[in-house]
XYZ file of N, CA and C in Angstrom:
633
model
N -55.004 -115.009 -81.312
C -54.923 -116.140 -82.221
C -55.283 -117.452 -81.520
N -54.775 -117.605 -80.269
C -55.068 -118.825 -79.511
C -56.560 -118.969 -79.266
N -57.222 -117.845 -78.976
C -58.669 -117.889 -78.756
C -59.392 -118.320 -80.026
N -58.976 -117.772 -81.159
C -59.607 -118.131 -82.430
C -59.447 -119.619 -82.726
N -58.246 -120.127 -82.505
C -58.002 -121.548 -82.758
C -58.848 -122.408 -81.835
N -58.929 -122.015 -80.562
C -59.715 -122.778 -79.586
C -61.191 -122.788 -79.964
N -61.709 -121.626 -80.376
C -63.118 -121.532 -80.761
C -63.391 -122.319 -82.039
N -62.438 -122.282 -82.979
C -62.606 -123.045 -84.215
C -62.623 -124.547 -83.929
N -61.756 -124.985 -83.035
C -61.733 -126.403 -82.666
C -63.012 -126.792 -81.933
N -63.511 -125.871 -81.102
C -64.767 -126.139 -80.397
C -65.910 -126.285 -81.388
N -65.936 -125.404 -82.398
C -66.987 -125.474 -83.420
C -66.909 -126.793 -84.193
N -65.709 -127.151 -84.619
C -65.534 -128.400 -85.353
C -65.910 -129.603 -84.496
N -65.527 -129.558 -83.212
C -65.874 -130.652 -82.308
C -67.373 -130.765 -82.105
N -68.046 -129.624 -81.983
C -69.497 -129.620 -81.778
C -70.214 -130.158 -83.016
N -69.764 -129.703 -84.193
C -70.358 -130.192 -85.443
C -70.146 -131.697 -85.572
N -68.917 -132.147 -85.315
C -68.612 -133.570 -85.423
C -69.417 -134.406 -84.453
N -69.527 -133.914 -83.223
C -70.302 -134.663 -82.222
C -71.767 -134.728 -82.615
N -72.325 -133.584 -83.043
C -73.748 -133.521 -83.365
C -74.119 -134.489 -84.484
N -73.245 -134.635 -85.472
C -73.584 -135.447 -86.640
C -73.131 -136.906 -86.542
N -72.101 -137.157 -85.733
C -71.538 -138.507 -85.757
C -71.572 -139.250 -84.412
N -71.677 -138.520 -83.306
C -71.592 -139.170 -82.005
C -72.855 -139.039 -81.159
N -73.725 -138.115 -81.511
C -74.956 -137.948 -80.740
C -75.914 -139.093 -81.060
N -76.974 -139.261 -80.273
C -77.935 -140.352 -80.535
C -78.498 -140.270 -81.950
N -78.967 -141.371 -82.486
C -79.520 -141.378 -83.846
C -80.776 -140.522 -83.945
N -81.017 -140.042 -85.134
C -82.210 -139.224 -85.371
C -83.459 -140.080 -85.227
N -84.523 -139.470 -84.720
C -85.773 -140.188 -84.497
C -86.753 -139.911 -85.626
N -87.518 -140.912 -86.047
C -88.512 -140.700 -87.115
C -89.572 -139.664 -86.734
N -89.771 -139.484 -85.423
C -90.806 -138.553 -84.973
C -90.298 -137.120 -84.854
N -89.031 -136.878 -85.200
C -88.442 -135.555 -84.969
C -89.176 -134.455 -85.728
N -89.454 -134.681 -87.004
C -90.124 -133.647 -87.807
C -91.492 -133.320 -87.231
N -92.218 -134.360 -86.815
C -93.536 -134.140 -86.206
C -93.409 -133.358 -84.915
N -92.393 -133.700 -84.102
C -92.185 -132.997 -82.838
C -91.867 -131.529 -83.081
N -90.971 -131.250 -84.018
C -90.600 -129.864 -84.307
C -91.810 -129.083 -84.824
N -92.603 -129.716 -85.687
C -93.803 -129.063 -86.217
C -94.788 -128.723 -85.110
N -95.011 -129.672 -84.216
C -95.943 -129.443 -83.106
C -95.424 -128.368 -82.151
N -94.129 -128.383 -81.877
C -93.551 -127.369 -81.000
C -93.655 -125.983 -81.631
N -93.450 -125.908 -82.935
C -93.462 -124.619 -83.635
C -94.855 -124.044 -83.783
N -95.856 -124.917 -83.872
C -97.233 -124.464 -84.103
C -98.060 -124.370 -82.822
N -97.454 -124.707 -81.689
C -98.175 -124.621 -80.421
C -99.067 -125.806 -80.136
N -98.923 -126.876 -80.901
C -99.687 -128.096 -80.658
C -98.926 -128.938 -79.626
N -99.027 -128.558 -78.355
C -98.156 -129.074 -77.298
C -98.749 -130.232 -76.501
N -99.915 -130.649 -76.855
C -100.562 -131.712 -76.086
C -99.707 -132.988 -76.113
N -99.432 -133.506 -74.932
C -98.667 -134.737 -74.806
C -97.157 -134.561 -74.843
N -96.677 -133.323 -74.988
C -95.236 -133.061 -75.029
C -94.767 -132.644 -73.634
N -93.666 -133.191 -73.203
C -93.084 -132.861 -71.902
C -92.843 -131.353 -71.796
N -93.375 -130.680 -70.762
C -93.166 -129.232 -70.613
C -91.697 -128.819 -70.605
N -90.815 -129.700 -70.148
C -89.387 -129.366 -70.179
C -88.901 -129.183 -71.616
N -89.395 -130.006 -72.522
C -89.007 -129.896 -73.924
C -89.633 -128.653 -74.557
N -90.878 -128.371 -74.201
C -91.539 -127.156 -74.687
C -90.772 -125.919 -74.237
N -90.408 -125.913 -72.955
C -89.670 -124.787 -72.390
C -88.315 -124.624 -73.069
N -87.580 -125.719 -73.213
C -86.254 -125.667 -73.836
C -86.341 -125.169 -75.278
N -87.306 -125.682 -76.022
C -87.466 -125.289 -77.427
C -87.714 -123.786 -77.545
N -88.571 -123.260 -76.703
C -88.890 -121.829 -76.758
C -87.759 -120.959 -76.228
N -87.032 -121.467 -75.243
C -85.876 -120.724 -74.749
C -84.791 -120.631 -75.820
N -84.728 -121.645 -76.678
C -83.778 -121.592 -77.783
C -84.163 -120.525 -78.813
N -85.380 -120.004 -78.697
C -85.779 -118.860 -79.508
C -85.426 -117.541 -78.847
N -85.238 -117.570 -77.531
C -84.855 -116.357 -76.802
C -83.349 -116.124 -76.887
N -82.576 -117.200 -76.859
C -81.111 -117.055 -76.930
C -80.652 -116.225 -78.131
N -81.155 -116.474 -79.346
C -80.693 -115.662 -80.481
C -80.986 -114.170 -80.309
N -82.097 -113.830 -79.648
C -82.412 -112.416 -79.425
C -81.429 -111.824 -78.420
N -81.056 -112.607 -77.401
C -80.042 -112.162 -76.440
C -78.750 -111.831 -77.177
N -78.331 -112.732 -78.042
C -77.106 -112.495 -78.811
C -77.274 -111.333 -79.784
N -78.454 -111.206 -80.351
C -78.722 -110.111 -81.279
C -78.493 -108.760 -80.595
N -78.848 -108.673 -79.318
C -78.711 -107.425 -78.556
C -77.252 -107.016 -78.374
N -76.341 -107.931 -78.599
C -74.905 -107.639 -78.491
C -74.227 -107.680 -79.855
N -74.604 -108.660 -80.684
C -73.913 -108.878 -81.949
C -74.078 -107.719 -82.932
N -75.276 -107.161 -83.040
C -75.499 -106.090 -84.009
C -74.653 -104.872 -83.653
N -74.494 -104.615 -82.359
C -73.630 -103.519 -81.910
C -72.166 -103.874 -82.141
N -71.803 -105.103 -81.814
C -70.428 -105.563 -82.000
C -70.033 -105.554 -83.470
N -71.017 -105.746 -84.332
C -70.738 -105.824 -85.759
C -70.298 -104.513 -86.380
N -70.557 -103.391 -85.700
C -70.075 -102.106 -86.203
C -68.544 -102.121 -86.196
N -67.940 -101.903 -87.329
C -66.490 -101.891 -87.406
C -65.878 -103.244 -87.707
N -66.714 -104.280 -87.845
C -66.213 -105.609 -88.186
C -66.356 -105.841 -89.688
N -65.406 -106.541 -90.264
C -65.547 -106.960 -91.654
C -66.544 -108.107 -91.771
N -66.643 -108.888 -90.707
C -67.570 -110.015 -90.679
C -68.997 -109.499 -90.484
N -69.960 -109.870 -91.336
C -71.337 -109.369 -91.204
C -72.072 -110.014 -90.029
N -72.094 -109.333 -88.905
C -72.688 -109.891 -87.690
C -74.154 -110.241 -87.883
N -74.865 -109.444 -88.670
C -76.303 -109.685 -88.854
C -76.574 -111.043 -89.486
N -75.671 -111.472 -90.367
C -75.856 -112.748 -91.045
C -75.768 -113.913 -90.054
N -74.790 -113.859 -89.170
C -74.639 -114.905 -88.165
C -75.748 -114.813 -87.117
N -76.200 -113.592 -86.838
C -77.305 -113.424 -85.892
C -78.566 -114.101 -86.405
N -78.867 -113.875 -87.680
C -80.037 -114.521 -88.270
C -79.866 -116.036 -88.294
N -78.663 -116.491 -88.586
C -78.392 -117.926 -88.617
C -78.590 -118.589 -87.272
N -78.342 -117.839 -86.207
C -78.479 -118.422 -84.867
C -79.928 -118.748 -84.525
N -80.887 -118.100 -85.194
C -82.290 -118.432 -84.956
C -82.612 -119.837 -85.451
N -81.843 -120.311 -86.411
C -82.081 -121.647 -86.965
C -81.163 -122.689 -86.348
N -79.886 -122.328 -86.123
C -78.918 -123.350 -85.702
C -78.129 -122.966 -84.455
N -78.528 -121.924 -83.751
C -77.930 -121.586 -82.466
C -76.428 -121.370 -82.516
N -75.715 -122.074 -81.644
C -74.270 -121.909 -81.517
C -73.512 -122.317 -82.763
N -74.116 -123.136 -83.609
C -73.473 -123.503 -84.875
C -73.193 -122.252 -85.713
N -74.010 -121.195 -85.546
C -73.808 -119.936 -86.268
C -72.997 -118.937 -85.448
N -73.155 -118.951 -84.135
C -72.455 -117.986 -83.286
C -70.954 -118.260 -83.258
N -70.569 -119.520 -83.153
C -69.148 -119.867 -83.049
C -68.314 -119.373 -84.242
N -68.762 -119.565 -85.490
C -67.966 -119.032 -86.606
C -67.767 -117.520 -86.527
N -68.797 -116.801 -86.065
C -68.641 -115.347 -85.918
C -67.565 -115.022 -84.890
N -67.567 -115.733 -83.775
C -66.569 -115.491 -82.737
C -65.165 -115.798 -83.235
N -65.073 -116.770 -84.135
C -63.765 -117.100 -84.718
C -63.292 -115.979 -85.645
N -64.199 -115.405 -86.420
C -63.830 -114.440 -87.451
C -63.730 -112.999 -86.944
N -64.445 -112.662 -85.887
C -64.476 -111.279 -85.414
C -63.140 -110.859 -84.826
N -62.953 -109.551 -84.749
C -61.776 -108.980 -84.100
C -62.227 -108.212 -82.854
N -61.339 -108.023 -81.882
C -61.713 -107.219 -80.704
C -62.267 -105.872 -81.131
N -63.337 -105.453 -80.487
C -64.019 -104.233 -80.920
C -64.558 -103.481 -79.692
N -63.652 -102.833 -78.934
C -64.073 -102.174 -77.692
C -64.637 -100.768 -77.878
N -64.736 -100.305 -79.132
C -65.263 -98.967 -79.389
C -66.495 -99.061 -80.277
N -67.480 -98.218 -79.999
C -68.666 -98.157 -80.853
C -68.482 -97.070 -81.889
N -68.688 -97.397 -83.144
C -68.482 -96.456 -84.233
C -69.813 -95.987 -84.797
N -69.911 -94.699 -85.055
C -71.113 -94.148 -85.666
C -72.198 -93.829 -84.638
N -73.408 -93.655 -85.139
C -74.546 -93.327 -84.296
C -75.495 -94.521 -84.196
N -76.286 -94.506 -83.163
C -77.263 -95.587 -82.984
C -78.436 -95.399 -83.943
N -78.686 -96.425 -84.753
C -79.875 -96.388 -85.599
C -81.068 -96.946 -84.819
N -82.213 -97.024 -85.470
C -83.431 -97.457 -84.790
C -83.302 -98.878 -84.248
N -82.695 -99.775 -85.034
C -82.536 -101.164 -84.602
C -81.649 -101.254 -83.367
N -80.528 -100.546 -83.377
C -79.619 -100.594 -82.226
C -80.280 -99.980 -80.999
N -81.036 -98.918 -81.183
C -81.754 -98.328 -80.045
C -82.729 -99.334 -79.444
N -83.400 -100.104 -80.300
C -84.343 -101.109 -79.825
C -83.619 -102.220 -79.076
N -82.508 -102.710 -79.640
C -81.760 -103.801 -79.022
C -81.020 -103.349 -77.767
N -80.740 -102.063 -77.675
C -80.041 -101.513 -76.509
C -81.009 -101.075 -75.420
N -82.297 -101.149 -75.713
C -83.318 -100.665 -74.787
C -83.464 -101.573 -73.566
N -83.619 -100.962 -72.422
C -83.848 -101.736 -71.200
C -85.227 -102.409 -71.224
N -86.175 -101.801 -71.912
C -87.509 -102.401 -72.021
C -87.434 -103.731 -72.758
N -86.667 -103.760 -73.848
C -86.473 -105.014 -74.584
C -85.888 -106.081 -73.681
N -84.869 -105.704 -72.914
C -84.206 -106.660 -72.024
C -85.159 -107.179 -70.946
N -85.974 -106.303 -70.395
C -86.915 -106.715 -69.343
C -87.962 -107.668 -69.903
N -88.457 -107.395 -71.108
C -89.436 -108.285 -71.734
C -88.840 -109.666 -71.984
N -87.579 -109.706 -72.403
C -86.902 -110.985 -72.602
C -86.738 -111.730 -71.282
N -86.379 -111.010 -70.239
C -86.202 -111.630 -68.925
C -87.510 -112.212 -68.401
N -88.589 -111.479 -68.551
C -89.895 -111.964 -68.099
C -90.302 -113.202 -68.886
N -90.115 -113.162 -70.203
C -90.471 -114.309 -71.055
C -89.683 -115.546 -70.658
N -88.377 -115.379 -70.442
C -87.532 -116.509 -70.061
C -87.922 -117.056 -68.701
N -88.232 -116.170 -67.761
C -88.614 -116.603 -66.414
C -89.908 -117.417 -66.452
N -90.873 -116.986 -67.254
C -92.135 -117.720 -67.388
C -91.892 -119.101 -67.984
N -91.059 -119.167 -69.015
C -90.757 -120.457 -69.645
C -90.023 -121.390 -68.685
N -89.086 -120.837 -67.925
C -88.360 -121.651 -66.944
C -89.307 -122.183 -65.880
N -90.171 -121.327 -65.399
C -91.130 -121.745 -64.367
C -92.050 -122.841 -64.917
N -92.519 -122.663 -66.134
C -93.400 -123.652 -66.753
C -92.702 -125.001 -66.884
N -91.483 -124.997 -67.390
C -90.770 -126.249 -67.598
C -90.371 -126.931 -66.309
N -89.826 -126.161 -65.375
C -89.320 -126.745 -64.141
C -90.434 -127.182 -63.196
N -91.553 -126.493 -63.231
C -92.642 -126.820 -62.307
C -93.525 -127.951 -62.823
N -93.596 -128.108 -64.137
C -94.525 -129.093 -64.707
C -93.833 -130.236 -65.448
N -92.531 -130.103 -65.676
C -91.828 -131.068 -66.505
C -91.542 -132.400 -65.831
N -91.325 -133.403 -66.661
C -90.993 -134.754 -66.205
C -89.515 -134.999 -66.528
N -88.672 -134.952 -65.493
C -87.232 -135.069 -65.716
C -86.831 -136.462 -66.196
N -87.501 -137.485 -65.692
C -87.154 -138.839 -66.105
C -87.418 -139.034 -67.592
N -88.558 -138.541 -68.039
C -88.887 -138.617 -69.461
C -87.896 -137.794 -70.290
N -87.535 -136.620 -69.786
C -86.597 -135.769 -70.521
C -85.241 -136.463 -70.686
N -84.734 -137.070 -69.610
C -83.445 -137.757 -69.679
C -83.500 -138.940 -70.650
N -84.630 -139.629 -70.665
C -84.792 -140.743 -71.611
C -84.743 -140.237 -73.047
N -85.477 -139.152 -73.313
C -85.484 -138.596 -74.660
C -84.129 -137.980 -75.020
N -83.436 -137.439 -74.018
C -82.111 -136.862 -74.250
C -81.120 -137.939 -74.713
N -81.295 -139.142 -74.188
C -80.411 -140.249 -74.574
C -80.789 -140.840 -75.934
N -82.039 -140.656 -76.333
C -82.526 -141.363 -77.513
C -82.762 -140.475 -78.731
N -82.923 -139.184 -78.528
C -83.288 -138.276 -79.621
C -82.140 -137.309 -79.934
N -81.659 -137.324 -81.158
C -80.595 -136.391 -81.552
C -81.057 -134.953 -81.425
N -82.294 -134.681 -81.815
C -82.820 -133.314 -81.762
C -82.764 -132.762 -80.343
N -83.292 -133.486 -79.386
C -83.312 -133.013 -78.004
C -81.911 -133.004 -77.410
N -81.111 -133.995 -77.738
C -79.743 -134.091 -77.241
C -78.912 -132.889 -77.693
N -78.910 -132.613 -78.986
C -78.105 -131.522 -79.531
C -78.666 -130.164 -79.105
N -79.993 -130.037 -79.052
C -80.596 -128.783 -78.614
C -80.179 -128.449 -77.186
N -80.115 -129.454 -76.318
C -79.698 -129.239 -74.934
C -78.240 -128.781 -74.863
N -77.377 -129.429 -75.639
C -75.970 -129.046 -75.666
C -75.796 -127.654 -76.273
N -76.612 -127.338 -77.260
C -76.593 -126.015 -77.886
C -76.927 -124.946 -76.848
N -77.931 -125.212 -76.037
C -78.320 -124.296 -74.964
C -77.131 -124.028 -74.042
N -76.466 -125.088 -73.626
C -75.325 -124.957 -72.705
C -74.176 -124.196 -73.348
N -73.946 -124.438 -74.625
C -72.847 -123.781 -75.323
C -73.123 -122.290 -75.499
N -74.349 -121.926 -75.776
C -74.711 -120.512 -75.889
C -74.495 -119.790 -74.559
N -74.795 -120.474 -73.461
C -74.560 -119.896 -72.142
C -73.065 -119.711 -71.892
N -72.274 -120.667 -72.338
C -70.826 -120.637 -72.126
C -70.146 -119.528 -72.936
N -70.646 -119.253 -74.125
C -69.974 -118.331 -75.047
C -70.294 -116.860 -74.799
N -71.407 -116.567 -74.168
C -71.852 -115.176 -74.062
C -70.823 -114.245 -73.414
N -70.135 -114.650 -72.341
C -69.168 -113.730 -71.724
C -68.070 -113.248 -72.668
N -67.775 -113.998 -73.719
C -66.758 -113.565 -74.677
C -67.168 -112.245 -75.319
N -68.428 -112.127 -75.694
C -68.933 -110.896 -76.303
C -69.155 -109.805 -75.271
N -69.449 -110.202 -74.042
C -69.732 -109.215 -72.992
C -68.505 -108.361 -72.666
N -67.317 -108.912 -72.848
C -66.104 -108.149 -72.529
C -66.025 -106.867 -73.339
N -66.156 -106.975 -74.663
C -66.101 -105.781 -75.505
C -67.351 -104.922 -75.342
N -68.487 -105.562 -75.072
C -69.724 -104.804 -74.878
C -69.596 -103.878 -73.668
N -68.958 -104.373 -72.614
C -68.714 -103.530 -71.443
C -67.735 -102.411 -71.773
N -66.688 -102.730 -72.525
C -65.693 -101.713 -72.885
C -66.329 -100.582 -73.688
N -67.264 -100.927 -74.573
C -67.937 -99.896 -75.368
C -68.787 -98.982 -74.493
N -69.117 -99.455 -73.315
C -69.940 -98.677 -72.386
C -69.102 -98.089 -71.257
N -67.779 -98.174 -71.416
C -66.830 -97.592 -70.459
C -66.967 -98.213 -69.071
N -67.188 -99.512 -69.044
C -67.292 -100.248 -67.781
C -66.105 -101.198 -67.689
N -65.446 -101.238 -66.519
C -64.286 -102.110 -66.331
C -64.693 -103.579 -66.355
N -63.764 -104.424 -66.837
C -64.028 -105.855 -66.947
C -64.229 -106.497 -65.578
N -63.697 -105.873 -64.526
C -63.846 -106.440 -63.182
C -65.210 -106.112 -62.583
N -66.048 -105.438 -63.349
C -67.383 -105.093 -62.866
C -68.203 -106.352 -62.591
N -69.030 -106.320 -61.519
C -69.932 -107.461 -61.260
C -70.810 -107.802 -62.459
N -71.064 -106.817 -63.338
C -71.877 -107.071 -64.522
C -71.276 -108.176 -65.382
N -69.938 -108.212 -65.471
C -69.297 -109.235 -66.285
C -69.493 -110.617 -65.682
N -69.353 -110.728 -64.376
C -69.450 -112.034 -63.724
C -70.886 -112.550 -63.687
N -71.858 -111.635 -63.743
C -73.260 -112.042 -63.833
C -73.496 -112.856 -65.102
N -72.744 -112.549 -66.153
C -72.934 -113.210 -67.450
C -72.671 -114.712 -67.402
N -71.946 -115.177 -66.397
C -71.615 -116.599 -66.314
C -72.778 -117.427 -65.756
N -73.803 -116.757 -65.231
C -74.994 -117.470 -64.780
C -75.806 -117.858 -66.008
N -76.034 -119.151 -66.242
C -76.702 -119.576 -67.483
C -78.061 -118.895 -67.713
N -78.263 -118.373 -68.884
C -79.487 -117.757 -69.374
C -79.892 -116.509 -68.596
N -80.213 -116.649 -67.312
C -80.675 -115.499 -66.550
C -79.571 -114.467 -66.385
N -78.315 -114.917 -66.308
C -77.197 -113.990 -66.173
C -77.110 -113.026 -67.342
N -77.043 -113.511 -68.590
C -77.028 -112.594 -69.729
C -78.261 -111.690 -69.792
N -79.415 -112.203 -69.394
C -80.627 -111.381 -69.412
C -80.552 -110.272 -68.364
N -80.072 -110.607 -67.174
C -79.882 -109.580 -66.140
C -78.843 -108.561 -66.601
N -77.802 -109.067 -67.247
C -76.767 -108.176 -67.792
C -77.379 -107.164 -68.767
N -78.226 -107.644 -69.682
C -78.850 -106.746 -70.653
C -79.732 -105.700 -69.970
N -80.346 -106.090 -68.856
C -81.206 -105.155 -68.120
C -80.397 -104.080 -67.397
N -79.203 -104.450 -66.916
C -78.447 -103.546 -66.040
C -77.332 -102.790 -66.750
N -76.907 -103.232 -67.925
C -75.776 -102.579 -68.572
C -76.117 -101.125 -68.888
N -75.135 -100.215 -68.764
C -75.395 -98.803 -69.123
C -75.764 -98.688 -70.593
N -76.582 -97.708 -70.895
C -76.974 -97.522 -72.300
C -75.771 -97.068 -73.121
N -75.756 -97.446 -74.362
C -74.669 -97.143 -75.273
C -74.731 -95.683 -75.693
N -73.597 -94.997 -75.647
C -73.539 -93.613 -76.087
C -73.317 -93.584 -77.593
N -74.007 -92.703 -78.255
C -73.821 -92.604 -79.698
C -75.066 -92.049 -80.365
């Protein structure tokens, strides 16, 4: 119960901060999002390009755990998973509040779960994330990014969303390990605390789900 209350307060705090305390919205935001989505990246800081695309990888990382976790839950995990592609942690947090501990996998693996549980899927995600990180960190302008972070609500909230998704993943990893008969003290669990790359390495190394 304490965890649920804490997560609910975190969600409310994040929503409140994003709408009322973050920097004001910029008139160029819609144009920026359109250009980022369509690959029209000329003149855009590579750090922002990298961050935007990594925010597309995070929902797939969560999808690889949430769809399995959703078996046996009254809460429809798929609905929150799809929502995370649009609003990130704004969708993940409510699911974490509503879900119940689920250390057992029920039923058999369908085609979707086999795909999400596949090591090949995890490796492709890891390679994609590594390329994006290298692109952003090697070519990006940090001074420009910090300026835009202070002035643009979109970039400001997206950055915080990234950090929050990294912070929340270990919560789901606990039951995911239990479903695979792995002790919580396993190094696999502690790898999850490494932002972004940790969850990706976890997906690559976790034992395959029986079922």
